[in-house]
Amino acid sequence: QVQLVESGGGLVQAGGSLRLSCAASGRVVRINTMDWYRQAPGKERDMVASIIRGGSTSYADFVKGRFTISRDNAKNTVYLQMNSLSPEDTAVYYCNGEIATDDVGSTWFGWGQGTQVTVSS
């Protein structure tokens, strides 16, 4: 089995920065793809950023230029560096992963439990 655990959320003032982490543990051979999503109260869950095995990244328009997704393969961890935060970024942030659990194609898909990010004005 695989677990994804997010950390790094908290309360920050507008204009500040936070770095979120999503650590994969258990039967992890490698992280194939990891996405960050967020969900604000009363709103749908939106994808924020994505990183694939080769390192290519993509971002939602509303975070381009402010957020950076990266990965540390040795630690099986993906990060989301968030700069220039605004109150509109307040949400629960979730990671969603496609994890290889062996070298013959077995794959696990799942979500972390989420971490709260609150940006005050």
Tab-separated table of C-alpha atoms in Angstrom:
chain	number	residue	atom	x	y	z
A	1	GLN	CA	0.000	0.000	0.000
A	2	VAL	CA	0.974	3.613	-0.508
A	3	GLN	CA	0.306	6.685	1.579
A	4	LEU	CA	0.571	10.326	0.559
A	5	VAL	CA	1.075	12.819	3.359
A	6	GLU	CA	0.942	16.564	2.793
A	7	SER	CA	2.575	19.073	5.103
A	8	GLY	CA	3.607	22.698	5.153
A	9	GLY	CA	0.247	24.412	5.227
A	10	GLY	CA	-0.566	27.203	7.623
A	11	LEU	CA	-1.539	30.826	8.028
A	12	VAL	CA	0.368	33.460	6.085
A	13	GLN	CA	-0.172	37.108	5.258
A	14	ALA	CA	-0.915	38.253	1.742
A	15	GLY	CA	2.272	38.495	-0.263
A	16	GLY	CA	3.937	35.772	1.743
A	17	SER	CA	5.169	32.331	0.804
A	18	LEU	CA	4.674	28.735	1.838
A	19	ARG	CA	6.180	25.471	0.670
A	20	LEU	CA	3.981	22.409	0.705
A	21	SER	CA	5.350	18.886	0.684
A	22	CYS	CA	3.743	15.646	-0.389
A	23	ALA	CA	5.661	12.576	0.752
A	24	ALA	CA	4.889	9.144	-0.644
A	25	SER	CA	5.611	6.142	1.547
A	26	GLY	CA	4.989	2.422	1.531
A	27	ARG	CA	5.452	0.347	-1.632
A	28	VAL	CA	6.921	3.198	-3.635
A	29	VAL	CA	9.278	2.410	-6.484
A	30	ARG	CA	8.898	5.852	-8.024
A	31	ILE	CA	6.456	8.678	-8.427
A	32	ASN	CA	5.181	8.658	-11.995
A	33	THR	CA	2.964	11.704	-11.803
A	34	MET	CA	1.979	14.005	-8.964
A	35	ASP	CA	-0.617	16.720	-9.079
A	36	TRP	CA	-1.508	19.390	-6.584
A	37	TYR	CA	-5.164	20.339	-6.266
A	38	ARG	CA	-6.953	22.803	-4.085
A	39	GLN	CA	-10.476	23.203	-2.835
A	40	ALA	CA	-11.900	26.329	-1.272
A	41	PRO	CA	-15.102	26.197	0.816
A	42	GLY	CA	-18.133	25.824	-1.396
A	43	LYS	CA	-16.068	25.434	-4.539
A	44	GLU	CA	-14.949	22.573	-6.730
A	45	ARG	CA	-11.536	20.982	-6.447
A	46	ASP	CA	-9.215	22.547	-9.035
A	47	MET	CA	-5.887	21.296	-10.292
A	48	VAL	CA	-3.068	23.677	-9.459
A	49	ALA	CA	0.105	22.077	-10.791
A	50	SER	CA	1.412	18.799	-12.137
A	51	ILE	CA	4.784	17.135	-12.536
A	52	ILE	CA	5.517	13.984	-14.488
A	53	ARG	CA	8.277	11.416	-14.236
A	54	GLY	CA	10.574	13.174	-16.688
A	55	GLY	CA	10.239	16.415	-14.773
A	56	SER	CA	7.925	18.309	-17.102
A	57	THR	CA	5.533	20.581	-15.278
A	58	SER	CA	2.252	22.319	-15.956
A	59	TYR	CA	0.302	24.951	-14.058
A	60	ALA	CA	-3.146	26.398	-13.834
A	61	ASP	CA	-3.287	29.912	-15.235
A	62	PHE	CA	-4.204	31.357	-11.850
A	63	VAL	CA	-0.854	30.273	-10.312
A	64	LYS	CA	1.539	30.657	-13.234
A	65	GLY	CA	4.531	32.725	-12.278
A	66	ARG	CA	3.783	32.403	-8.554
A	67	PHE	CA	3.851	28.668	-7.782
A	68	THR	CA	6.546	26.131	-8.608
A	69	ILE	CA	6.199	22.360	-8.431
A	70	SER	CA	9.302	20.232	-8.003
A	71	ARG	CA	10.285	16.725	-6.965
A	72	ASP	CA	12.985	14.953	-5.013
A	73	ASN	CA	13.084	11.402	-6.325
A	74	ALA	CA	15.420	10.200	-3.600
A	75	LYS	CA	12.914	11.280	-0.951
A	76	ASN	CA	9.798	10.324	-2.931
A	77	THR	CA	8.535	13.808	-2.244
A	78	VAL	CA	6.949	16.502	-4.372
A	79	TYR	CA	6.927	20.144	-3.346
A	80	LEU	CA	4.771	23.133	-4.154
A	81	GLN	CA	6.502	26.448	-3.580
A	82	MET	CA	3.872	29.153	-3.344
A	83	ASN	CA	4.918	32.796	-3.563
A	84	SER	CA	2.992	36.063	-3.700
A	85	LEU	CA	0.049	34.467	-1.948
A	86	SER	CA	-3.295	36.219	-1.896
A	87	PRO	CA	-6.485	35.548	0.091
A	88	GLU	CA	-7.887	33.919	-3.057
A	89	ASP	CA	-5.321	31.134	-2.594
A	90	THR	CA	-6.967	30.106	0.678
A	91	ALA	CA	-7.996	26.473	0.347
A	92	VAL	CA	-7.236	22.930	1.368
A	93	TYR	CA	-4.411	21.687	-0.827
A	94	TYR	CA	-4.274	18.026	-1.808
A	95	CYS	CA	-1.730	15.957	-3.647
A	96	ASN	CA	-2.849	13.269	-6.047
A	97	GLY	CA	-0.351	10.701	-7.187
A	98	GLU	CA	0.253	7.944	-9.691
A	99	ILE	CA	2.828	5.763	-7.974
A	100	ALA	CA	4.694	2.806	-9.424
A	101	THR	CA	4.720	-0.003	-6.840
A	102	ASP	CA	6.957	-2.387	-8.762
A	103	ASP	CA	8.961	-2.529	-11.975
A	104	VAL	CA	6.441	-4.496	-13.997
A	105	GLY	CA	3.706	-1.928	-14.316
A	106	SER	CA	1.758	-2.069	-11.071
A	107	THR	CA	0.445	1.357	-10.195
A	108	TRP	CA	-1.306	2.946	-7.246
A	109	PHE	CA	-3.525	6.010	-7.585
A	110	GLY	CA	-4.666	8.076	-4.651
A	111	TRP	CA	-4.961	11.251	-2.637
A	112	GLY	CA	-3.367	12.699	0.429
A	113	GLN	CA	-5.441	13.956	3.328
A	114	GLY	CA	-4.957	17.625	2.501
A	115	THR	CA	-3.305	20.567	4.207
A	116	GLN	CA	-4.989	23.879	4.966
A	117	VAL	CA	-3.548	27.078	3.539
A	118	THR	CA	-5.023	30.325	4.831
A	119	VAL	CA	-3.905	33.686	3.493
A	120	SER	CA	-4.933	36.739	5.458
A	121	SER	CA	-5.369	40.154	3.900
